[in-house]
Amino acid sequence: MSRQSSSNGHMTVILRSLETAVPDTIMVQPQVRDVFAAQPGLTRLGQRLVGAAFDSSGIETRYTAVKELTLAESAEHPVFFDREELRILTPSTKTRNEVYAIEGTKLFIEAARKALDAAPGIEASDITHVVTASCTGFFAPGPDYKVVRALDLKPSVQRYHLGFMGCYAAFPALRSAKAFCEADPDAVVLVIAAELCSLHVRSSNNPDTIVGSSLFADGAAAAIISARDIPLDGPALSLDHFETVLTPVGEESMAWNIGDEGFEMVLGTYVPHIIDEHIVGALEPLLARDAALEGLDYADIEHWAIHPGGRSILDKVEAKLGLTQEQLVPARATLRDYGNMSSATVMFVLKHILDQPATDGNNRICSMAFGPGLTVETALFTKVGATPAGGGTADADAALHAGGAAGIGATGPDDAALPTDLEPILIKAGA
C-alpha cells in the first residue's frame, strides 16, 4: 500500500482517529471535598488544606472505576469506602492492583475498540503494533496482550508497554508510533493510554497527598496512527515533531512511588513555579524544528494542547506564554469535566481540539505535558481534514447534559449547572 507524503517529500504520519473512554461512576467535586474534609485523623490545618485544594482545582466532575465510591448503595464488605460511616478506607497495594487489572483492562479495550471503529479503511487485521501507556497498576500478561486478544488482532502484532512514566507518557507512545510508521510505511499502530488514578486516593494531612486527592481521576484514550495513503473521513492530526527536555530542578517535586497502601503521588506546590521558569526553554528545541514558526509569538500558534496537571499550572502557562483564554479552553474544559487522568489527559485535550469546527487559521497545534523528573514532553501537530457537519463538541455536550451515556468520551460541556440528578450526591454510579 502506498504511503502518505508531504509536499517536501517526507513521509507524513497521520493520527487517523482519537477516542476516549471513562468509567461509569461520576465524582462531583464539592461533595467529594466534604467527605475528605470529614475524615477522622484530619487536623484543622488538614481540613483547611482540603477545602482550599478542592475549591481551587478548577474541577467540577471526575470519573472513577472504583464502584464502591458511591452514596447510592452500600457494599456488604466495603474495601475502599464505608458508606455508612462516610469513611475512606486503606486497602493494600495488592487489593488496589487487582482492581486495576480488571477495571483497567475494560478501559483499555473500550478506548481501543472505539478508536478502531472510528478509523475508516483500517481493520483489526491491519494493526501491526500496539503501544500501551499506564502508571497506575501492573500485571502480566498486560493490557497490550489483553487488547490483542479482545480485538482479535493478529498474534504477530508487536506489543510495547510504557509503564510508570506518569502524566507525559502519551508523548513517548505517540513518538514511538511515528517512528514505527516511518520505518515501515505499511505499519498501523494502535496507541492506548489508560489510568486508574482514583485507586490510589487516600486521606492524609500531607499537602501533596491532599492536592493529588483533589485532582486525580480515571480515563483512557486511544488512537490509530499510520502513514498509509487512505482517504480521511473527518479531522485528523499530522504528527510533525516531538522533543523531550529535563528541567535542571524538580526531581523531588513530582514523583510517583509504590507504598504498602497504594501508589504515593508527590505533586509539590513548587511545580507551577518550575514550569513558569523553564517552559520557554523547553519549547525552544521543538519550535526550532519548524522554520515556519521562527519569530512567531506563542499566541500566533492557533491551538495549544496543554496537559492540565492542575489549575495553577495552566495559569502559569497562559501567563508566561502570553496565550489567550480561548487557547486554554481545551485544557481547562478537560480539567473541569474529567480531572487529571495522568497520561490519558493530554489526549482528551487533543480530541477537544480535533472536534472543534475547522477555521481559517493555520491549524498548528503545540502540545505539552509534564511529569516526574521534572520532564517536559512537547509535540507539534497539524490539524488536517474537516469536522463533519453536525459533529464536534456541541452534540456530545448536549448528550452529556441530557444525562445519557454520551458522557463517555465527551469533550466537555460549556459552563453550566450540573445535571440536577447529580446535585444531591457525592458520587453517582452508572451515570
Short mmCIF file of C-alpha atoms in Angstrom, two decimals:
data_model
loop_
_atom_site.label_atom_id
_atom_site.label_comp_id
_atom_site.label_asym_id
_atom_site.label_seq_id
_atom_site.Cartn_x
_atom_site.Cartn_y
_atom_site.Cartn_z
CA MET A 1 0.00 0.00 0.00
CA SER A 2 1.36 3.44 -0.86
CA ARG A 3 2.45 5.82 1.84
CA GLN A 4 1.25 9.31 2.69
CA SER A 5 3.74 12.06 1.68
CA SER A 6 4.02 15.76 2.38
CA SER A 7 4.87 18.41 -0.18
CA ASN A 8 8.57 18.23 0.69
CA GLY A 9 8.68 14.51 0.02
CA HIS A 10 8.93 13.46 3.66
CA MET A 11 6.62 10.79 4.97
CA THR A 12 3.52 12.14 6.72
CA VAL A 13 2.38 10.09 9.69
CA ILE A 14 -1.29 10.67 10.48
CA LEU A 15 -3.27 10.14 13.66
CA ARG A 16 -6.42 8.95 11.93
CA SER A 17 -8.74 8.56 14.91
CA LEU A 18 -8.71 9.59 18.56
CA GLU A 19 -11.32 8.30 21.00
CA THR A 20 -11.76 8.40 24.78
CA ALA A 21 -13.46 6.36 27.49
CA VAL A 22 -14.24 6.86 31.17
CA PRO A 23 -15.80 4.62 33.85
CA ASP A 24 -19.48 4.87 34.80
CA THR A 25 -19.12 6.34 38.30
CA ILE A 26 -19.11 10.14 38.47
CA MET A 27 -17.50 12.05 41.36
CA VAL A 28 -18.92 15.51 42.00
CA GLN A 29 -16.14 17.72 43.35
CA PRO A 30 -17.87 19.68 46.17
CA GLN A 31 -19.35 16.54 47.70
CA VAL A 32 -16.06 14.66 47.44
CA ARG A 33 -14.41 17.62 49.18
CA ASP A 34 -16.86 17.39 52.08
CA VAL A 35 -16.19 13.68 52.57
CA PHE A 36 -12.40 14.20 52.55
CA ALA A 37 -12.68 17.12 54.97
CA ALA A 38 -14.66 14.97 57.41
CA GLN A 39 -12.19 12.07 57.62
CA PRO A 40 -11.01 11.01 61.11
CA GLY A 41 -7.45 11.97 61.92
CA LEU A 42 -7.53 15.11 59.81
CA THR A 43 -6.16 18.15 61.65
CA ARG A 44 -7.69 21.61 61.43
CA LEU A 45 -4.89 22.58 59.08
CA GLY A 46 -5.58 19.45 57.03
CA GLN A 47 -9.26 20.37 56.81
CA ARG A 48 -8.38 23.85 55.59
CA LEU A 49 -5.96 22.41 53.02
CA VAL A 50 -8.64 20.04 51.74
CA GLY A 51 -11.07 22.91 51.29
CA ALA A 52 -8.51 25.10 49.55
CA ALA A 53 -7.22 22.34 47.25
CA PHE A 54 -10.65 21.11 46.13
CA ASP A 55 -12.19 24.57 45.76
CA SER A 56 -9.32 25.95 43.67
CA SER A 57 -8.89 22.83 41.50
CA GLY A 58 -10.96 24.03 38.55
CA ILE A 59 -12.72 20.64 38.57
CA GLU A 60 -16.46 20.01 38.67
CA THR A 61 -16.67 16.29 37.90
CA ARG A 62 -14.33 13.32 37.71
CA TYR A 63 -14.79 9.61 36.98
CA THR A 64 -13.69 6.56 38.96
CA ALA A 65 -13.52 2.83 38.26
CA VAL A 66 -13.96 2.10 41.98
CA LYS A 67 -17.63 1.17 42.08
CA GLU A 68 -17.74 1.40 45.89
CA LEU A 69 -17.25 5.16 45.73
CA THR A 70 -20.93 5.94 45.71
CA LEU A 71 -23.64 7.05 48.11
CA ALA A 72 -26.25 5.17 46.09
CA GLU A 73 -25.78 1.88 47.92
CA SER A 74 -23.52 0.23 50.47
CA ALA A 75 -21.11 -2.58 49.78
CA GLU A 76 -21.67 -5.60 52.00
CA HIS A 77 -17.97 -5.75 52.84
CA PRO A 78 -16.53 -2.32 51.95
CA VAL A 79 -12.89 -2.18 50.88
CA PHE A 80 -12.39 1.36 49.54
CA PHE A 81 -15.26 3.36 51.06
CA ASP A 82 -17.57 2.72 54.02
CA ARG A 83 -20.78 4.47 53.04
CA GLU A 84 -22.39 4.04 56.46
CA GLU A 85 -19.55 5.89 58.20
CA LEU A 86 -18.58 8.01 55.15
CA ARG A 87 -15.04 6.79 55.76
CA ILE A 88 -12.29 6.36 53.15
CA LEU A 89 -10.59 3.02 53.76
CA THR A 90 -6.98 1.95 53.17
CA PRO A 91 -6.80 -1.27 51.15
CA SER A 92 -3.41 -2.80 50.39
CA THR A 93 -1.48 -2.16 47.20
CA LYS A 94 -2.26 -5.74 46.16
CA THR A 95 -6.00 -5.14 46.55
CA ARG A 96 -5.84 -1.90 44.59
CA ASN A 97 -3.80 -3.52 41.83
CA GLU A 98 -6.28 -6.38 41.49
CA VAL A 99 -8.99 -3.81 40.72
CA TYR A 100 -6.64 -2.18 38.21
CA ALA A 101 -6.16 -5.49 36.37
CA ILE A 102 -9.92 -5.92 35.97
CA GLU A 103 -11.24 -2.40 35.51
CA GLY A 104 -8.18 -1.05 33.73
CA THR A 105 -8.44 -3.81 31.14
CA LYS A 106 -12.01 -2.75 30.43
CA LEU A 107 -10.95 0.85 29.78
CA PHE A 108 -8.02 -0.15 27.56
CA ILE A 109 -10.28 -2.35 25.45
CA GLU A 110 -13.18 0.12 25.24
CA ALA A 111 -10.97 3.01 24.11
CA ALA A 112 -9.10 0.78 21.63
CA ARG A 113 -12.29 -0.58 20.10
CA LYS A 114 -13.75 2.91 19.70
CA ALA A 115 -10.57 4.16 18.01
CA LEU A 116 -10.55 1.24 15.60
CA ASP A 117 -14.23 1.72 14.76
CA ALA A 118 -13.59 5.43 14.10
CA ALA A 119 -10.80 4.82 11.56
CA PRO A 120 -12.34 4.20 8.11
CA GLY A 121 -10.24 1.98 5.89
CA ILE A 122 -8.48 0.35 8.85
CA GLU A 123 -9.48 -3.12 10.04
CA ALA A 124 -8.34 -5.08 13.08
CA SER A 125 -6.24 -7.25 10.78
CA ASP A 126 -4.30 -4.14 9.66
CA ILE A 127 -2.88 -3.37 13.11
CA THR A 128 0.85 -4.11 13.21
CA HIS A 129 1.86 -2.54 16.54
CA VAL A 130 0.16 -1.91 19.90
CA VAL A 131 1.67 0.64 22.30
CA THR A 132 0.10 0.98 25.75
CA ALA A 133 0.92 3.50 28.49
CA SER A 134 -0.07 3.45 32.15
CA CYS A 135 1.40 4.22 35.57
CA THR A 136 -1.40 3.23 37.96
CA GLY A 137 -1.03 -0.56 38.01
CA PHE A 138 0.88 -3.58 36.75
CA PHE A 139 0.04 -7.11 35.65
CA ALA A 140 1.28 -9.64 33.09
CA PRO A 141 0.30 -10.57 30.51
CA GLY A 142 -0.55 -6.90 30.45
CA PRO A 143 -3.04 -4.54 28.82
CA ASP A 144 -1.22 -4.76 25.48
CA TYR A 145 -1.88 -8.52 25.44
CA LYS A 146 -5.50 -8.12 26.59
CA VAL A 147 -6.21 -5.67 23.76
CA VAL A 148 -4.77 -8.01 21.13
CA ARG A 149 -7.00 -10.84 22.36
CA ALA A 150 -10.16 -8.77 22.85
CA LEU A 151 -9.97 -7.08 19.42
CA ASP A 152 -8.89 -10.29 17.69
CA LEU A 153 -5.73 -8.69 16.36
CA LYS A 154 -3.12 -10.77 14.58
CA PRO A 155 -0.99 -12.82 17.01
CA SER A 156 2.08 -11.42 15.26
CA VAL A 157 1.29 -7.85 16.38
CA GLN A 158 4.29 -6.20 18.04
CA ARG A 159 3.43 -5.05 21.57
CA TYR A 160 5.09 -2.38 23.72
CA HIS A 161 4.08 -1.17 27.18
CA LEU A 162 5.36 2.13 28.61
CA GLY A 163 4.95 1.87 32.38
CA PHE A 164 5.27 4.26 35.29
CA MET A 165 6.22 7.35 33.29
CA GLY A 166 3.37 9.46 34.62
CA CYS A 167 1.45 12.30 33.02
CA TYR A 168 3.68 12.74 29.97
CA ALA A 169 3.63 9.10 28.76
CA ALA A 170 1.25 9.73 25.84
CA PHE A 171 4.02 11.57 24.01
CA PRO A 172 6.61 8.76 24.10
CA ALA A 173 3.80 6.46 22.98
CA LEU A 174 2.88 8.69 20.03
CA ARG A 175 6.52 9.30 19.20
CA SER A 176 7.11 5.53 19.11
CA ALA A 177 4.13 5.12 16.78
CA LYS A 178 5.56 7.77 14.45
CA ALA A 179 8.93 6.01 14.41
CA PHE A 180 7.33 2.64 13.62
CA CYS A 181 5.42 4.16 10.69
CA GLU A 182 8.49 5.93 9.34
CA ALA A 183 10.45 2.66 9.48
CA ASP A 184 7.64 0.68 7.83
CA PRO A 185 5.25 2.63 5.52
CA ASP A 186 2.62 -0.11 5.89
CA ALA A 187 2.60 -0.04 9.71
CA VAL A 188 -0.66 0.70 11.53
CA VAL A 189 -0.15 1.48 15.22
CA LEU A 190 -2.76 1.40 17.98
CA VAL A 191 -1.77 3.66 20.90
CA ILE A 192 -3.70 3.48 24.18
CA ALA A 193 -3.16 5.38 27.44
CA ALA A 194 -5.33 4.36 30.39
CA GLU A 195 -5.11 5.30 34.06
CA LEU A 196 -7.00 4.45 37.25
CA CYS A 197 -5.57 7.17 39.46
CA SER A 198 -8.53 7.05 41.87
CA LEU A 199 -7.40 3.60 43.06
CA HIS A 200 -4.62 5.33 45.00
CA VAL A 201 -6.54 8.21 46.55
CA ARG A 202 -6.27 8.35 50.35
CA SER A 203 -6.97 10.65 53.28
CA SER A 204 -3.95 12.46 54.72
CA ASN A 205 -2.71 15.66 56.32
CA ASN A 206 0.16 15.75 53.82
CA PRO A 207 -0.29 18.71 51.43
CA ASP A 208 0.99 16.74 48.38
CA THR A 209 -1.43 13.90 49.08
CA ILE A 210 -4.32 16.31 49.55
CA VAL A 211 -3.57 18.02 46.22
CA GLY A 212 -3.48 14.62 44.50
CA SER A 213 -6.81 13.65 46.05
CA SER A 214 -8.37 16.85 44.69
CA LEU A 215 -7.11 16.31 41.12
CA PHE A 216 -6.73 12.72 40.02
CA ALA A 217 -9.28 10.64 38.15
CA ASP A 218 -9.69 7.69 35.75
CA GLY A 219 -9.90 7.60 31.97
CA ALA A 220 -8.47 6.21 28.76
CA ALA A 221 -7.71 7.44 25.25
CA ALA A 222 -6.71 5.55 22.10
CA ALA A 223 -5.52 6.50 18.62
CA ILE A 224 -4.90 4.80 15.29
CA ILE A 225 -1.72 6.05 13.58
CA SER A 226 -0.41 5.24 10.10
CA ALA A 227 1.35 6.64 7.03
CA ARG A 228 -0.80 4.57 4.67
CA ASP A 229 -2.42 6.54 1.85
CA ILE A 230 -6.05 6.14 2.89
CA PRO A 231 -8.58 8.97 2.36
CA LEU A 232 -9.53 10.79 5.56
CA ASP A 233 -13.14 10.91 6.65
CA GLY A 234 -13.04 13.75 9.17
CA PRO A 235 -10.43 15.63 11.20
CA ALA A 236 -7.03 14.06 11.86
CA LEU A 237 -3.58 15.05 13.06
CA SER A 238 -0.26 15.06 11.29
CA LEU A 239 2.42 14.03 13.80
CA ASP A 240 5.11 16.58 12.99
CA HIS A 241 7.78 16.76 15.72
CA PHE A 242 8.45 15.65 19.30
CA GLU A 243 11.03 16.81 21.86
CA THR A 244 11.96 15.94 25.46
CA VAL A 245 13.54 18.30 28.00
CA LEU A 246 14.56 17.66 31.61
CA THR A 247 14.42 20.77 33.77
CA PRO A 248 17.53 21.37 35.93
CA VAL A 249 15.42 21.25 39.11
CA GLY A 250 12.27 19.48 40.24
CA GLU A 251 13.29 15.84 40.67
CA GLU A 252 11.84 15.82 44.20
CA SER A 253 8.81 17.95 43.34
CA MET A 254 6.97 15.44 41.16
CA ALA A 255 7.29 11.70 41.80
CA TRP A 256 5.25 8.50 41.91
CA ASN A 257 6.27 5.87 44.48
CA ILE A 258 4.89 2.45 45.46
CA GLY A 259 3.72 2.19 49.06
CA ASP A 260 2.10 -0.56 51.10
CA GLU A 261 -1.32 1.10 50.78
CA GLY A 262 -1.24 2.08 47.12
CA PHE A 263 0.95 4.31 44.97
CA GLU A 264 2.04 7.57 46.58
CA MET A 265 1.93 10.68 44.42
CA VAL A 266 4.26 13.58 45.13
CA LEU A 267 2.97 16.75 43.49
CA GLY A 268 4.75 19.62 45.18
CA THR A 269 3.32 23.10 45.30
CA TYR A 270 6.56 24.35 43.68
CA VAL A 271 5.82 22.55 40.39
CA PRO A 272 3.93 25.51 38.79
CA HIS A 273 6.91 27.77 39.60
CA ILE A 274 9.35 25.31 37.97
CA ILE A 275 7.18 25.21 34.85
CA ASP A 276 6.94 29.01 34.86
CA GLU A 277 10.73 29.31 34.97
CA HIS A 278 11.59 26.66 32.40
CA ILE A 279 8.69 26.41 29.92
CA VAL A 280 10.24 28.80 27.39
CA GLY A 281 13.49 26.85 27.33
CA ALA A 282 11.56 23.58 27.00
CA LEU A 283 9.75 24.90 23.92
CA GLU A 284 12.86 26.16 22.13
CA PRO A 285 14.08 22.83 20.67
CA LEU A 286 10.58 21.94 19.48
CA LEU A 287 9.83 25.22 17.72
CA ALA A 288 13.32 25.23 16.19
CA ARG A 289 12.30 22.13 14.23
CA ASP A 290 9.96 24.20 12.02
CA ALA A 291 11.23 27.28 10.19
CA ALA A 292 7.64 28.45 9.63
CA LEU A 293 7.36 29.11 13.37
CA GLU A 294 10.52 31.20 13.62
CA GLY A 295 9.83 34.62 15.05
CA LEU A 296 6.17 33.94 15.78
CA ASP A 297 4.66 34.93 19.08
CA TYR A 298 3.42 31.90 21.01
CA ALA A 299 -0.15 33.17 20.67
CA ASP A 300 0.22 33.06 16.86
CA ILE A 301 0.21 29.25 17.03
CA GLU A 302 -3.51 28.71 16.85
CA HIS A 303 -4.03 25.71 19.14
CA TRP A 304 -2.39 24.74 22.43
CA ALA A 305 -2.95 21.28 23.89
CA ILE A 306 -1.54 21.60 27.41
CA HIS A 307 -1.73 18.75 29.90
CA PRO A 308 -3.91 20.15 32.71
CA GLY A 309 -1.84 18.92 35.62
CA GLY A 310 -3.69 21.44 37.74
CA ARG A 311 -5.34 24.83 37.51
CA SER A 312 -2.25 26.71 38.71
CA ILE A 313 -0.10 25.01 36.05
CA LEU A 314 -2.47 26.19 33.32
CA ASP A 315 -2.49 29.69 34.80
CA LYS A 316 1.33 29.80 34.68
CA VAL A 317 1.48 28.53 31.09
CA GLU A 318 -1.13 31.02 29.90
CA ALA A 319 0.57 33.98 31.55
CA LYS A 320 4.18 33.05 30.71
CA LEU A 321 3.50 32.40 27.02
CA GLY A 322 1.00 35.24 26.58
CA LEU A 323 -1.73 32.90 25.35
CA THR A 324 -5.36 33.91 25.09
CA GLN A 325 -8.09 32.49 27.29
CA GLU A 326 -9.57 30.81 24.21
CA GLN A 327 -6.33 28.92 23.55
CA LEU A 328 -6.52 27.33 27.01
CA VAL A 329 -10.20 26.35 26.72
CA PRO A 330 -9.48 22.74 25.62
CA ALA A 331 -7.18 22.17 28.60
CA ARG A 332 -9.40 23.90 31.15
CA ALA A 333 -12.56 22.17 29.91
CA THR A 334 -10.84 18.79 30.15
CA LEU A 335 -9.70 19.55 33.69
CA ARG A 336 -13.17 20.78 34.66
CA ASP A 337 -15.07 17.77 33.33
CA TYR A 338 -12.60 14.92 33.87
CA GLY A 339 -9.85 15.99 36.26
CA ASN A 340 -6.24 14.88 35.84
CA MET A 341 -6.19 11.35 34.34
CA SER A 342 -2.39 11.28 34.14
CA SER A 343 -1.13 10.00 30.75
CA ALA A 344 -4.55 9.91 29.08
CA THR A 345 -5.39 13.55 29.82
CA VAL A 346 -3.49 15.35 27.06
CA MET A 347 -5.16 13.05 24.51
CA PHE A 348 -8.55 14.25 25.81
CA VAL A 349 -7.31 17.80 25.19
CA LEU A 350 -6.23 16.91 21.66
CA LYS A 351 -9.63 15.34 21.00
CA HIS A 352 -11.31 18.55 22.13
CA ILE A 353 -9.27 20.44 19.52
CA LEU A 354 -9.94 17.84 16.83
CA ASP A 355 -13.69 18.11 17.43
CA GLN A 356 -13.73 21.89 17.06
CA PRO A 357 -15.07 23.17 13.71
CA ALA A 358 -12.45 23.91 11.09
CA THR A 359 -11.22 27.51 10.94
CA ASP A 360 -9.29 29.68 8.50
CA GLY A 361 -6.30 29.65 10.86
CA ASN A 362 -3.03 27.79 10.49
CA ASN A 363 -4.33 24.71 12.34
CA ARG A 364 -0.97 24.09 14.00
CA ILE A 365 -1.10 22.59 17.48
CA CYS A 366 1.64 22.95 20.08
CA SER A 367 1.24 20.43 22.89
CA MET A 368 2.96 19.93 26.22
CA ALA A 369 2.84 17.52 29.16
CA PHE A 370 4.75 17.47 32.42
CA GLY A 371 5.79 14.56 34.62
CA PRO A 372 8.29 13.13 37.09
CA GLY A 373 11.81 14.34 36.67
CA LEU A 374 10.68 17.10 36.09
CA THR A 375 10.19 16.01 32.48
CA VAL A 376 8.64 18.26 29.84
CA GLU A 377 7.43 16.49 26.70
CA THR A 378 6.44 18.67 23.75
CA ALA A 379 4.91 17.98 20.35
CA LEU A 380 3.89 19.80 17.18
CA PHE A 381 0.85 18.62 15.25
CA THR A 382 -1.10 19.89 12.27
CA LYS A 383 -4.85 19.50 12.17
CA VAL A 384 -5.89 18.11 8.78
CA GLY A 385 -9.25 17.16 7.32
CA ALA A 386 -12.56 18.76 8.25
CA THR A 387 -15.09 18.34 11.04
CA PRO A 388 -18.20 16.63 9.60
CA ALA A 389 -21.38 18.71 9.51
CA GLY A 390 -23.34 18.35 12.72
CA GLY A 391 -20.37 16.86 14.57
CA GLY A 392 -17.97 18.31 17.10
CA THR A 393 -18.22 19.09 20.76
CA ALA A 394 -21.68 20.65 20.82
CA ASP A 395 -23.54 17.42 20.10
CA ALA A 396 -21.51 15.48 22.64
CA ASP A 397 -22.02 18.17 25.27
CA ALA A 398 -25.78 18.16 24.72
CA ALA A 399 -25.85 14.41 25.21
CA LEU A 400 -23.84 14.70 28.43
CA HIS A 401 -26.17 17.31 29.91
CA ALA A 402 -29.14 15.18 28.88
CA GLY A 403 -27.78 12.55 31.27
CA GLY A 404 -27.03 9.92 28.62
CA ALA A 405 -24.08 7.61 28.24
CA ALA A 406 -22.53 10.04 25.77
CA GLY A 407 -20.67 11.45 28.75
CA ILE A 408 -18.14 8.72 27.96
CA GLY A 409 -15.58 10.26 25.67
CA ALA A 410 -17.37 13.62 25.54
CA THR A 411 -15.16 16.66 25.14
CA GLY A 412 -16.68 18.71 27.93
CA PRO A 413 -19.80 20.82 28.46
CA ASP A 414 -19.98 24.57 28.44
CA ASP A 415 -20.03 26.40 31.77
CA ALA A 416 -23.47 25.50 33.04
CA ALA A 417 -25.11 23.93 36.06
CA LEU A 418 -24.55 20.24 36.57
CA PRO A 419 -27.48 17.99 35.68
CA THR A 420 -29.97 18.18 38.53
CA ASP A 421 -29.71 14.47 39.24
CA LEU A 422 -26.06 14.99 40.27
CA GLU A 423 -26.68 17.79 42.76
CA PRO A 424 -27.60 15.88 45.93
CA ILE A 425 -24.95 13.19 45.74
CA LEU A 426 -21.27 12.76 46.34
CA ILE A 427 -20.66 10.11 43.75
CA LYS A 428 -23.14 8.53 41.38
CA ALA A 429 -22.72 5.09 39.87
CA GLY A 430 -23.99 4.08 36.45
CA ALA A 431 -24.42 7.58 35.04
#
